[in-house]
Each structure stands twice: as structure tokens, then as C-alpha cells.
């Protein structure tokens, strides 16, 4: 076994600087996928050079799509058209990426050829029935491992029919998977959600010329439509910015400017939660970047107080709970999270990982099936496990900035899945991190 990479996080300096956060992961995955399916050549700028999104690009190369990398964060995708993908000769490796695997399942279920989707240790434990069951209702044939887990063996050559599906989980991945399959199905595919989720698939398919009717909690498209190549500007990833928003809020004397961060309303629940906690975050230079709202976020230190996180915000901040837990640990008074059971099936069980980690640093955290109460206090040094989860690792590097001692963060290599260069950027603005 190779030695795992660890970090040591401890109090640094007041955080100062103007920084660029890498491109949005959700948008980067979709940009490459849709550009690959389009007629014509699309340029993607601001593409996230993370392991997850590179895995998706590599899969489309295996499916016969030519993708050029003229410079970092830029891809030129030579679309093959909706019917132009070619059979892969090897299993398709999604790495750590749930988005990659779930969206590809919908797309590949509709192809003429067979394919196999595999993933890393963490992805191999993540539930796939949420996509394979509705796809089976559409006529797809997919074999899973026991328990509905990857690998997924997809039998091509099935004629799919449309579905009107009320999703039991709030999941943009499920919605997007079914919409992609729906592009190939007879009739109109409808996905209904009781808690609206991020709408990048809907917005971006529309930018690629697909007629799609959507509003929060509803999306409907007709099968048989073609995609027209278009250029995509990927905004900076709010989920990556989240760690700096929290860090600057909790470290006295800090002021950071995060440039051109994507502020899609289905992603920015943490902004609202932090503001309820008393954070000082100002939006400047608001603009539109490829159909998405972006702005510079200027964050200054401010004392935070604990809150009850409104359950309605949960889907809009589903990736930000590790960062929120770090903020809650350094606030005044307890923070209560409910209605967030989905956190148990992310890259790790994030409720358990954050609760155990904060306990290891001396805090009391009461865990429930779908949430936790975090009781802030003095954070001591200690060792925490990230369970190979990028966001757990980054959250504890942030918590370390207000800890009395050194926080050793175990197994941080997977930070490269979503945020290559995080450590250097964080150190550059003043983090104590080595
Ligand atoms: C994503 C959707 C969310 C999110 C993930 C990215 C997407 O997952 O947690 O990081 O790009 O569609 P779920 O659909 O499982 O909620």
C-alpha cells in the first residue's frame, strides 16, 4: 500500500488576497458531455482540470470523440452528434465522480452498443438504483453489482420510451440522467422534484439548442432532438469557493476577494446560511457568464453565531455541509442540521465524517439519522480522517485555522478531484497548511 498524503493545518495569518477559484465541476462535466453529443465544434473555457472532470473527458475520448486541450482549462470538443458515439473497447472509469457515472448511465443506456461503467473505491459504494430503476422503467437494461452498486453493465440496443417521473430523492444527477436518456426516448420525458435541484442540465441543453421546458422542480423534453455546438464559459465553482468563504469569516483580520464565482441560486444555500450566521460577504461586479450569474465575493472576518439551518436550504447547499460544519465549530452557540440524510451517501458519509472529526478535535456533536447538532467550543489539535473525501479534507484544513493545536488531516489526495492547487492557493492567502 502506498503512503497516504496528509496535511497539517494550524492557525496561520489573517487571510488576504484576490483569488481565482477553479471552474465549476457540475458545469465542466456537462459542458464536455453535451459538446461531445452536439453537431459541430464547441469550445469550453474555464474547464475544471480536476480528476473527476478529466475522467469524463477521457471517457468521451474512449467513445470516439476528439477533444483537444490547446491550453489548461480549455477544451475544444469535436462533437459527433447525438448518434455518433462509438462502442468503447474497455470499461469506462468515472474515478471518484458520481456526476460522471450517473449522467453517463442515462446516456449510455440509450446507445446501440454495450458499455461498462466503473469507479474508484468510494464511487463503488455509492447507490445507483436511483438511476437504474427509473431507466429500467424507460426500457433500459443495466446490471449492477449486489445492492445496486457499480460496476454498471449497460446493455445497449434497447428502444427507450419516455417517462413521467416524480423523483423520490432531491438529486440533480438523477434528473440529468433521465433527461439525457429522454433525448433518445420516444415521446416527452418529464422529471418532477419536490425539492428543486441545480438546473445546469436544463440551462445547458437549452444553450445547445434543445427545446426544454423547465421551472424549479420540473423539466420536460421531447426525444429525438439534436444538439447544436456552442461555446461554454465555466464559472468559478461556488462549492470550492465555500472553503475560503468560511475560512475568511472565522479568521480575525481576514479579507478575501474570490473572483467571478458562479451564483446559480440552486447552489448558493451556504451563502444564505452564512449570512444568517452573521457572515460579512458582499457581491461585487455582478455579471452573466455563459448564461450563469457570477460575481466577485468579498468576504471579511465577522463573528458567527449558530443557527438552525432551514431544511428548505438543504438541496441548495448539499455539497457545502462540510464547510458549514467548520463554520459552526467556530461560531457562538449550537448549529442544528436536519433533513440532510443524503449526506450519508456522498463521496463519504459526510455526517459521520464531520461529526467524528470535530469530536476528535474536542467538540460535542450530536448526530441524528439526517443531521447533527454542532456545539462549538475550543478546537484542539488532533488527527482526523477525511475518508478520501475531498470536501472533508478541505473542511478540516479550514477548521485548523481556528484550532489551538495542529490538525492532521489524513488522506488528502482526493482534493485533486475537485480542487487542484487548493493547498498552494490556501497557503498563498495565509492558511497555516503544510
Ligand atoms: C451534482 C449533484 C449533486 C451534488 C454533486 C454534483 C451534479 O449530487 O452533490 O456534487 O452535478 O448534478 P446529487 O444529485 O446526488 O444530489
CSV table of C-alpha atoms and ligand atoms in Angstrom, one decimal:
chain,number,residue,atom,x,y,z
A,1,UNK,CA,0.0,0.0,0.0
A,2,UNK,CA,1.3,3.5,-0.8
A,3,UNK,CA,1.6,6.1,1.9
A,4,UNK,CA,-1.4,8.3,2.0
A,5,UNK,CA,-0.8,12.0,1.7
A,6,UNK,CA,-1.6,14.0,4.8
A,7,UNK,CA,-1.9,17.7,5.7
A,8,UNK,CA,-1.1,19.6,8.9
A,9,UNK,CA,-3.4,22.6,9.4
A,10,UNK,CA,-2.9,25.1,12.1
A,11,UNK,CA,-3.5,28.8,12.8
A,12,UNK,CA,-2.0,30.9,10.0
A,13,UNK,CA,-2.2,34.6,9.2
A,14,UNK,CA,-5.2,36.8,8.6
A,15,UNK,CA,-6.3,35.7,5.1
A,16,UNK,CA,-5.7,38.4,2.5
A,17,UNK,CA,-5.8,38.4,-1.3
A,18,UNK,CA,-7.7,38.4,-4.6
A,19,UNK,CA,-8.0,34.8,-5.9
A,20,UNK,CA,-9.4,32.8,-8.8
A,21,UNK,CA,-11.1,29.6,-7.8
A,22,UNK,CA,-11.1,26.8,-10.4
A,23,UNK,CA,-14.0,26.1,-12.8
A,24,UNK,CA,-17.3,24.6,-11.7
A,25,UNK,CA,-17.3,20.8,-11.5
A,26,UNK,CA,-21.0,20.3,-12.4
A,27,UNK,CA,-20.8,22.7,-15.3
A,28,UNK,CA,-17.5,21.2,-16.6
A,29,UNK,CA,-18.8,17.6,-16.7
A,30,UNK,CA,-21.9,18.7,-18.6
A,31,UNK,CA,-20.1,21.0,-21.0
A,32,UNK,CA,-17.9,18.2,-22.2
A,33,UNK,CA,-20.8,15.7,-22.4
A,34,UNK,CA,-23.1,17.9,-24.3
A,35,UNK,CA,-20.4,19.3,-26.6
A,36,UNK,CA,-19.5,15.7,-27.4
A,37,UNK,CA,-23.1,15.0,-28.4
A,38,UNK,CA,-23.5,18.1,-30.4
A,39,UNK,CA,-23.2,18.7,-34.2
A,40,UNK,CA,-20.1,20.8,-34.7
A,41,UNK,CA,-17.2,22.1,-32.6
A,42,UNK,CA,-17.6,23.6,-29.2
A,43,UNK,CA,-15.0,25.4,-27.1
A,44,UNK,CA,-15.2,25.1,-23.3
A,45,UNK,CA,-13.3,27.8,-21.3
A,46,UNK,CA,-12.7,27.6,-17.6
A,47,UNK,CA,-12.9,23.8,-17.6
A,48,UNK,CA,-12.0,22.3,-14.3
A,49,UNK,CA,-8.7,20.5,-14.5
A,50,UNK,CA,-9.8,18.1,-11.7
A,51,UNK,CA,-9.6,14.4,-11.7
A,52,UNK,CA,-13.4,14.0,-11.9
A,53,UNK,CA,-13.9,16.1,-14.9
A,54,UNK,CA,-10.8,14.8,-16.7
A,55,UNK,CA,-12.2,11.3,-16.2
A,56,UNK,CA,-15.3,12.4,-18.0
A,57,UNK,CA,-13.3,13.9,-20.9
A,58,UNK,CA,-11.2,10.7,-21.1
A,59,UNK,CA,-14.4,8.6,-21.3
A,60,UNK,CA,-15.6,10.6,-24.3
A,61,UNK,CA,-12.3,10.1,-26.0
A,62,UNK,CA,-12.9,6.3,-25.5
A,63,UNK,CA,-16.3,6.8,-27.1
A,64,UNK,CA,-14.7,8.2,-30.2
A,65,UNK,CA,-14.9,12.0,-29.5
A,66,UNK,CA,-11.8,14.1,-30.4
A,67,UNK,CA,-11.1,16.6,-27.5
A,68,UNK,CA,-8.2,19.0,-27.8
A,69,UNK,CA,-6.5,20.8,-24.9
A,70,UNK,CA,-5.0,23.9,-26.5
A,71,UNK,CA,-4.2,25.4,-23.1
A,72,UNK,CA,-5.0,24.5,-19.5
A,73,UNK,CA,-8.7,25.0,-18.6
A,74,UNK,CA,-9.7,25.0,-22.3
A,75,UNK,CA,-11.1,22.1,-24.3
A,76,UNK,CA,-12.1,22.0,-27.9
A,77,UNK,CA,-14.6,19.3,-28.4
A,78,UNK,CA,-15.4,17.9,-31.9
A,79,UNK,CA,-19.0,16.8,-31.4
A,80,UNK,CA,-20.0,13.6,-33.1
A,81,UNK,CA,-23.8,14.2,-33.0
A,82,UNK,CA,-26.4,12.5,-30.8
A,83,UNK,CA,-26.0,9.3,-32.8
A,84,UNK,CA,-22.2,9.4,-33.3
A,85,UNK,CA,-20.7,7.8,-30.2
A,86,UNK,CA,-18.7,4.6,-30.8
A,87,UNK,CA,-18.5,1.5,-28.7
A,88,UNK,CA,-15.7,1.5,-26.2
A,89,UNK,CA,-13.2,-1.3,-26.1
A,90,UNK,CA,-12.6,-1.1,-22.3
A,91,UNK,CA,-14.6,-0.3,-19.2
A,92,UNK,CA,-15.2,3.4,-18.7
A,93,UNK,CA,-13.6,4.7,-15.5
A,94,UNK,CA,-15.5,7.5,-13.8
A,95,UNK,CA,-12.9,7.7,-11.0
A,96,UNK,CA,-14.5,9.4,-7.9
A,97,UNK,CA,-17.3,11.1,-9.8
A,98,UNK,CA,-20.9,10.4,-9.0
A,99,UNK,CA,-22.0,13.0,-11.5
A,100,UNK,CA,-19.9,11.4,-14.3
A,101,UNK,CA,-21.3,7.9,-13.6
A,102,UNK,CA,-25.0,8.8,-13.1
A,103,UNK,CA,-25.2,11.1,-16.1
A,104,UNK,CA,-23.3,8.7,-18.3
A,105,UNK,CA,-25.6,5.8,-17.2
A,106,UNK,CA,-28.6,7.7,-18.8
A,107,UNK,CA,-26.7,8.5,-21.9
A,108,UNK,CA,-25.2,5.0,-22.4
A,109,UNK,CA,-28.4,3.2,-21.7
A,110,UNK,CA,-29.7,4.7,-24.9
A,111,UNK,CA,-26.8,3.7,-27.2
A,112,UNK,CA,-26.6,0.9,-29.7
A,113,UNK,CA,-23.6,-0.6,-28.0
A,114,UNK,CA,-22.8,-2.2,-24.6
A,115,UNK,CA,-20.7,-0.5,-22.1
A,116,UNK,CA,-19.4,-0.9,-18.5
A,117,UNK,CA,-19.0,1.9,-16.0
A,118,UNK,CA,-16.6,1.5,-13.1
A,119,UNK,CA,-15.3,3.9,-10.4
A,120,UNK,CA,-12.9,4.2,-7.5
A,121,UNK,CA,-13.4,2.7,-4.0
A,122,UNK,CA,-15.7,5.5,-2.9
A,123,UNK,CA,-17.8,5.6,-6.1
A,124,UNK,CA,-18.1,1.8,-6.0
A,125,UNK,CA,-20.0,2.1,-2.7
A,126,UNK,CA,-22.5,4.7,-3.9
A,127,UNK,CA,-26.1,3.9,-4.7
A,128,UNK,CA,-27.0,3.6,-8.3
A,129,UNK,CA,-30.6,2.2,-8.1
A,130,UNK,CA,-31.8,5.8,-8.0
A,131,UNK,CA,-30.9,5.9,-11.7
A,132,UNK,CA,-31.1,2.3,-12.8
A,133,UNK,CA,-34.7,1.8,-11.6
A,134,UNK,CA,-36.2,4.7,-13.5
A,135,UNK,CA,-34.1,3.9,-16.5
A,136,UNK,CA,-35.4,0.3,-16.4
A,137,UNK,CA,-38.9,1.8,-16.4
A,138,UNK,CA,-37.8,3.5,-19.7
A,139,UNK,CA,-36.8,0.2,-21.1
A,140,UNK,CA,-33.1,0.2,-20.3
A,141,UNK,CA,-31.2,-2.9,-19.4
A,142,UNK,CA,-28.5,-2.4,-16.8
A,143,UNK,CA,-26.9,-4.9,-14.4
A,144,UNK,CA,-25.4,-3.7,-11.2
A,145,UNK,CA,-23.3,-5.4,-8.5
A,146,UNK,CA,-25.1,-6.5,-5.3
A,147,UNK,CA,-27.0,-3.8,-3.6
A,148,UNK,CA,-27.4,-1.7,-6.8
A,149,UNK,CA,-23.7,-0.7,-6.7
A,150,UNK,CA,-21.2,-0.2,-9.5
A,151,UNK,CA,-19.9,-1.5,-11.8
A,152,UNK,CA,-22.8,-0.9,-14.1
A,153,UNK,CA,-23.1,-3.2,-17.1
A,154,UNK,CA,-25.2,-1.4,-19.7
A,155,UNK,CA,-26.8,-3.4,-22.5
A,156,UNK,CA,-27.2,-1.2,-25.5
A,157,UNK,CA,-29.6,-1.6,-28.4
A,158,UNK,CA,-32.8,-1.0,-26.3
A,159,UNK,CA,-35.5,1.3,-27.6
A,160,UNK,CA,-36.3,3.6,-24.8
A,161,UNK,CA,-39.7,5.1,-24.1
A,162,UNK,CA,-40.3,8.3,-22.2
A,163,UNK,CA,-41.2,8.6,-18.6
A,164,UNK,CA,-43.1,11.0,-16.3
A,165,UNK,CA,-41.0,10.6,-13.1
A,166,UNK,CA,-41.5,12.0,-9.7
A,167,UNK,CA,-38.0,11.7,-8.2
A,168,UNK,CA,-38.1,10.4,-4.6
A,169,UNK,CA,-34.6,11.9,-3.9
A,170,UNK,CA,-33.6,15.5,-4.5
A,171,UNK,CA,-30.9,14.8,-7.0
A,172,UNK,CA,-29.7,16.8,-10.0
A,173,UNK,CA,-27.8,13.7,-11.0
A,174,UNK,CA,-31.0,11.6,-11.2
A,175,UNK,CA,-32.8,14.4,-13.1
A,176,UNK,CA,-30.0,14.9,-15.5
A,177,UNK,CA,-29.5,11.2,-16.1
A,178,UNK,CA,-33.2,10.8,-17.1
A,179,UNK,CA,-33.2,13.9,-19.3
A,180,UNK,CA,-30.2,12.5,-21.2
A,181,UNK,CA,-31.9,9.2,-21.7
A,182,UNK,CA,-35.0,11.2,-22.6
A,183,UNK,CA,-33.2,12.8,-25.5
A,184,UNK,CA,-33.2,9.3,-27.1
A,185,UNK,CA,-36.7,8.2,-26.0
A,186,UNK,CA,-40.0,8.2,-27.9
A,187,UNK,CA,-42.2,11.0,-26.6
A,188,UNK,CA,-41.8,13.5,-23.8
A,189,UNK,CA,-39.7,12.8,-20.7
A,190,UNK,CA,-40.8,14.7,-17.6
A,191,UNK,CA,-38.9,14.8,-14.2
A,192,UNK,CA,-40.6,16.3,-11.2
A,193,UNK,CA,-38.9,17.1,-8.0
A,194,UNK,CA,-40.4,18.1,-4.6
A,195,UNK,CA,-37.2,19.9,-3.8
A,196,UNK,CA,-35.8,21.7,-6.8
A,197,UNK,CA,-32.1,20.9,-7.6
A,198,UNK,CA,-29.4,22.5,-9.6
A,199,UNK,CA,-30.6,23.2,-13.2
A,200,UNK,CA,-27.4,23.2,-15.2
A,201,UNK,CA,-28.6,20.4,-17.4
A,202,UNK,CA,-31.7,22.2,-18.4
A,203,UNK,CA,-29.9,25.5,-18.9
A,204,UNK,CA,-27.1,24.0,-20.9
A,205,UNK,CA,-29.2,21.7,-23.1
A,206,UNK,CA,-31.2,24.9,-23.9
A,207,UNK,CA,-27.9,26.7,-24.8
A,208,UNK,CA,-27.1,23.7,-27.1
A,209,UNK,CA,-30.4,24.3,-28.9
A,210,UNK,CA,-32.6,21.7,-27.3
A,211,UNK,CA,-36.2,22.7,-26.7
A,212,UNK,CA,-36.7,22.0,-23.0
A,213,UNK,CA,-39.4,23.3,-20.7
A,214,UNK,CA,-38.3,23.8,-17.1
A,215,UNK,CA,-39.0,25.6,-13.9
A,216,UNK,CA,-38.0,24.9,-10.3
A,217,UNK,CA,-39.0,21.3,-9.7
A,218,UNK,CA,-40.0,20.5,-13.3
A,219,UNK,CA,-38.2,19.6,-16.5
A,220,UNK,CA,-39.7,18.2,-19.7
A,221,UNK,CA,-38.1,17.5,-23.1
A,222,UNK,CA,-39.1,15.7,-26.3
A,223,UNK,CA,-36.9,12.8,-27.6
A,224,UNK,CA,-35.2,12.9,-30.9
A,225,UNK,CA,-33.8,16.4,-30.7
A,226,UNK,CA,-30.3,17.2,-31.9
A,227,UNK,CA,-27.7,19.4,-30.1
A,228,UNK,CA,-26.0,22.4,-31.8
A,229,UNK,CA,-22.4,23.1,-30.9
A,230,UNK,CA,-21.9,26.2,-28.7
A,231,UNK,CA,-19.1,27.7,-26.7
A,232,UNK,CA,-19.3,27.4,-22.9
A,233,UNK,CA,-17.8,29.7,-20.2
A,234,UNK,CA,-17.5,27.8,-17.0
A,235,UNK,CA,-17.8,30.0,-13.9
A,236,UNK,CA,-15.7,29.5,-10.8
A,237,UNK,CA,-17.1,26.7,-8.6
A,238,UNK,CA,-19.1,28.0,-5.6
A,239,UNK,CA,-18.5,24.7,-3.8
A,240,UNK,CA,-14.8,25.3,-3.9
A,241,UNK,CA,-15.2,29.0,-3.0
A,242,UNK,CA,-17.1,27.9,0.1
A,243,UNK,CA,-14.0,26.8,2.0
A,244,UNK,CA,-12.5,30.3,1.5
A,245,UNK,CA,-15.8,32.0,2.5
A,246,UNK,CA,-15.8,30.1,5.8
A,247,UNK,CA,-12.1,30.4,6.4
A,248,UNK,CA,-12.1,34.2,5.9
A,249,UNK,CA,-15.2,34.5,8.1
A,250,UNK,CA,-13.6,32.7,11.0
A,251,UNK,CA,-10.0,34.0,10.9
A,252,UNK,CA,-9.8,37.5,12.5
A,253,UNK,CA,-8.4,40.3,10.3
A,254,UNK,CA,-9.2,38.5,7.1
A,255,UNK,CA,-10.5,39.9,3.8
A,256,UNK,CA,-10.6,37.9,0.6
A,257,UNK,CA,-11.9,38.6,-2.9
A,258,UNK,CA,-13.0,35.5,-4.8
A,259,UNK,CA,-13.3,36.5,-8.5
A,260,UNK,CA,-16.3,35.6,-10.7
A,261,UNK,CA,-17.9,32.9,-8.7
A,262,UNK,CA,-20.9,31.1,-10.1
A,263,UNK,CA,-24.0,32.1,-8.1
A,264,UNK,CA,-26.7,29.8,-9.6
A,265,UNK,CA,-29.5,30.1,-6.9
A,266,UNK,CA,-29.7,26.3,-6.7
A,267,UNK,CA,-26.1,26.3,-5.5
A,268,UNK,CA,-25.8,29.2,-3.1
A,269,UNK,CA,-27.7,28.0,0.0
A,270,UNK,CA,-24.4,28.3,2.0
A,271,UNK,CA,-24.3,32.0,1.2
A,272,UNK,CA,-27.7,32.4,2.9
A,273,UNK,CA,-26.8,30.2,5.8
A,274,UNK,CA,-23.5,32.0,6.4
A,275,UNK,CA,-25.3,35.4,6.2
A,276,UNK,CA,-27.9,34.1,8.8
A,277,UNK,CA,-24.9,33.3,11.0
A,278,UNK,CA,-23.6,36.9,10.7
A,279,UNK,CA,-21.0,36.5,7.9
A,280,UNK,CA,-19.9,39.6,6.0
A,281,UNK,CA,-20.0,38.6,2.4
A,282,UNK,CA,-20.6,41.2,-0.3
A,283,UNK,CA,-21.2,40.5,-4.0
A,284,UNK,CA,-19.5,42.9,-6.4
A,285,UNK,CA,-19.1,43.2,-10.2
A,286,UNK,CA,-22.2,41.1,-10.8
A,287,UNK,CA,-22.3,39.8,-14.4
A,288,UNK,CA,-23.5,36.9,-16.6
A,289,UNK,CA,-21.0,34.3,-17.7
A,290,UNK,CA,-22.4,31.9,-20.2
A,291,UNK,CA,-26.0,32.2,-19.0
A,292,UNK,CA,-25.0,31.9,-15.3
A,293,UNK,CA,-24.9,34.7,-12.8
A,294,UNK,CA,-21.4,35.3,-11.5
A,295,UNK,CA,-20.0,37.9,-9.1
A,296,UNK,CA,-16.9,38.6,-7.1
A,297,UNK,CA,-17.4,37.6,-3.5
A,298,UNK,CA,-15.7,39.8,-0.9
A,299,UNK,CA,-15.6,38.2,2.5
A,300,UNK,CA,-14.4,39.8,5.7
A,301,UNK,CA,-14.0,38.3,9.1
A,302,UNK,CA,-17.1,38.5,11.2
A,303,UNK,CA,-18.1,36.7,14.4
A,304,UNK,CA,-20.5,33.9,13.5
A,305,UNK,CA,-23.4,32.6,15.6
A,306,UNK,CA,-25.0,29.2,15.4
A,307,UNK,CA,-28.3,28.7,13.6
A,308,UNK,CA,-30.9,26.1,12.8
A,309,UNK,CA,-30.3,25.6,9.1
A,310,UNK,CA,-33.6,25.9,7.3
A,311,UNK,CA,-34.4,22.5,5.8
A,312,UNK,CA,-35.6,24.2,2.6
A,313,UNK,CA,-32.0,25.3,2.0
A,314,UNK,CA,-30.5,21.8,2.2
A,315,UNK,CA,-30.6,20.9,-1.5
A,316,UNK,CA,-29.2,24.3,-2.4
A,317,UNK,CA,-26.1,23.7,-0.2
A,318,UNK,CA,-25.9,19.9,-0.4
A,319,UNK,CA,-22.1,20.0,-1.2
A,320,UNK,CA,-21.4,22.7,1.4
A,321,UNK,CA,-22.1,20.9,4.7
A,322,UNK,CA,-18.5,20.0,5.4
A,323,UNK,CA,-17.7,23.8,5.1
A,324,UNK,CA,-20.8,24.6,7.1
A,325,UNK,CA,-19.7,22.3,9.9
A,326,UNK,CA,-16.3,24.0,10.1
A,327,UNK,CA,-18.1,27.4,10.3
A,328,UNK,CA,-20.5,26.0,13.0
A,329,UNK,CA,-17.5,24.7,15.0
A,330,UNK,CA,-16.1,28.2,15.3
A,331,UNK,CA,-19.4,30.0,15.9
A,332,UNK,CA,-21.1,31.2,19.1
A,333,UNK,CA,-23.9,28.8,20.1
A,334,UNK,CA,-25.0,25.5,18.5
A,335,UNK,CA,-25.9,24.9,14.9
A,336,UNK,CA,-28.6,22.4,14.0
A,337,UNK,CA,-28.8,20.5,10.7
A,338,UNK,CA,-31.9,18.4,9.8
A,339,UNK,CA,-33.2,16.8,6.6
A,340,UNK,CA,-29.8,16.1,5.2
A,341,UNK,CA,-29.7,12.3,5.1
A,342,UNK,CA,-28.3,12.5,1.5
A,343,UNK,CA,-25.0,13.5,3.1
A,344,UNK,CA,-24.6,9.9,4.1
A,345,UNK,CA,-24.2,8.7,0.5
A,346,UNK,CA,-21.8,11.3,-0.8
A,347,UNK,CA,-18.1,10.7,-1.5
A,348,UNK,CA,-18.1,9.6,2.2
A,349,UNK,CA,-20.8,9.5,4.9
A,350,UNK,CA,-20.3,13.2,5.4
A,351,UNK,CA,-22.4,13.5,8.6
A,352,UNK,CA,-20.4,10.8,10.3
A,353,UNK,CA,-17.0,12.1,8.9
A,354,UNK,CA,-17.6,15.6,10.0
A,355,UNK,CA,-19.1,14.6,13.4
A,356,UNK,CA,-16.3,12.2,14.2
A,357,UNK,CA,-13.6,14.6,13.1
A,358,UNK,CA,-15.0,17.5,15.2
A,359,UNK,CA,-15.2,15.2,18.2
A,360,UNK,CA,-11.6,14.2,17.6
A,361,UNK,CA,-10.8,17.9,17.9
A,362,UNK,CA,-12.7,18.2,21.2
A,363,UNK,CA,-16.2,19.3,20.3
A,364,UNK,CA,-19.5,17.8,21.2
A,365,UNK,CA,-21.5,16.8,18.1
A,366,UNK,CA,-24.9,15.0,18.4
A,367,UNK,CA,-25.6,13.0,15.3
A,368,UNK,CA,-29.0,12.0,14.1
A,369,UNK,CA,-30.1,9.9,11.1
A,370,UNK,CA,-30.5,13.0,8.9
A,371,UNK,CA,-28.4,15.7,10.6
A,372,UNK,CA,-26.4,16.8,13.6
A,373,UNK,CA,-26.1,19.5,16.2
A,374,UNK,CA,-22.7,21.0,16.5
A,375,UNK,CA,-21.8,22.5,19.8
A,376,UNK,CA,-18.9,24.9,19.3
A,377,UNK,CA,-16.0,25.2,21.7
A,378,UNK,CA,-12.3,25.3,21.8
A,379,UNK,CA,-10.9,23.3,18.9
A,380,UNK,CA,-7.8,21.3,20.0
A,381,UNK,CA,-5.3,19.7,17.7
A,382,UNK,CA,-5.7,16.1,16.7
A,383,UNK,CA,-5.9,13.8,13.8
A,384,UNK,CA,-8.9,13.4,11.6
A,385,UNK,CA,-9.7,11.1,8.7
A,386,UNK,CA,-11.0,12.5,5.5
A,387,UNK,CA,-12.1,9.0,4.3
A,388,UNK,CA,-10.6,10.0,0.9
A,389,UNK,CA,-13.3,12.7,0.6
A,390,UNK,CA,-12.0,15.9,-0.9
A,391,UNK,CA,-14.5,18.2,0.8
A,392,UNK,CA,-14.0,16.6,4.3
A,393,UNK,CA,-10.2,17.2,3.8
A,394,UNK,CA,-10.7,20.9,2.8
A,395,UNK,CA,-13.2,21.5,5.6
A,396,UNK,CA,-10.7,20.3,8.3
A,397,UNK,CA,-8.0,22.4,6.8
A,398,UNK,CA,-10.3,25.3,7.4
A,399,UNK,CA,-11.2,24.2,10.9
A,400,UNK,CA,-7.5,24.0,11.6
A,401,UNK,CA,-7.3,27.8,11.1
A,402,UNK,CA,-9.1,28.3,14.4
A,403,UNK,CA,-7.7,25.4,16.3
A,404,UNK,CA,-5.4,25.6,19.3
A,405,UNK,CA,-3.1,22.9,18.0
A,406,UNK,CA,-2.2,21.1,14.8
A,407,UNK,CA,-4.9,19.3,12.9
A,408,UNK,CA,-3.5,16.4,11.0
A,409,UNK,CA,-5.8,15.7,8.0
A,410,UNK,CA,-5.4,12.1,6.8
A,411,UNK,CA,-5.7,11.0,3.1
A,412,UNK,CA,-6.0,14.3,1.2
A,413,UNK,CA,-5.0,13.1,-2.3
A,414,UNK,CA,-8.7,13.2,-3.5
A,415,UNK,CA,-8.7,17.0,-3.1
A,416,UNK,CA,-7.4,16.9,-6.7
A,417,UNK,CA,-10.8,15.5,-7.8
A,418,UNK,CA,-12.4,18.9,-7.5
A,419,UNK,CA,-9.8,21.5,-6.5
A,420,UNK,CA,-6.3,21.0,-7.9
A,421,UNK,CA,-3.9,23.5,-6.4
A,422,UNK,CA,-6.0,24.1,-3.3
A,423,UNK,CA,-3.1,23.8,-0.9
A,424,UNK,CA,-1.0,26.3,-2.7
A,425,UNK,CA,-3.8,28.8,-3.1
A,426,UNK,CA,-4.8,28.4,0.6
A,427,UNK,CA,-1.2,28.8,1.8
A,428,UNK,CA,-0.8,31.8,-0.5
A,429,UNK,CA,-3.6,33.7,1.2
A,430,UNK,CA,-2.3,32.9,4.7
A,431,UNK,CA,-3.5,29.5,5.7
A,432,UNK,CA,-1.4,27.6,8.1
A,433,UNK,CA,-1.2,24.4,6.0
A,434,UNK,CA,1.6,22.0,5.1
B,1,LIG,C1,-24.3,17.3,-8.8
B,1,LIG,C2,-25.4,17.0,-8.0
B,1,LIG,C3,-25.4,16.7,-6.6
B,1,LIG,C4,-24.0,17.2,-5.9
B,1,LIG,C5,-22.9,16.7,-6.8
B,1,LIG,C6,-23.0,17.3,-8.2
B,1,LIG,C7,-24.5,17.5,-10.2
B,1,LIG,O1,-25.5,15.3,-6.3
B,1,LIG,O2,-23.9,16.7,-4.6
B,1,LIG,O3,-21.7,17.1,-6.2
B,1,LIG,O4,-23.5,18.0,-10.8
B,1,LIG,O5,-25.6,17.2,-10.7
B,1,LIG,P1,-26.9,14.6,-6.2
B,1,LIG,O6,-27.6,14.7,-7.5
B,1,LIG,O7,-26.6,13.2,-5.8
B,1,LIG,O8,-27.6,15.4,-5.1
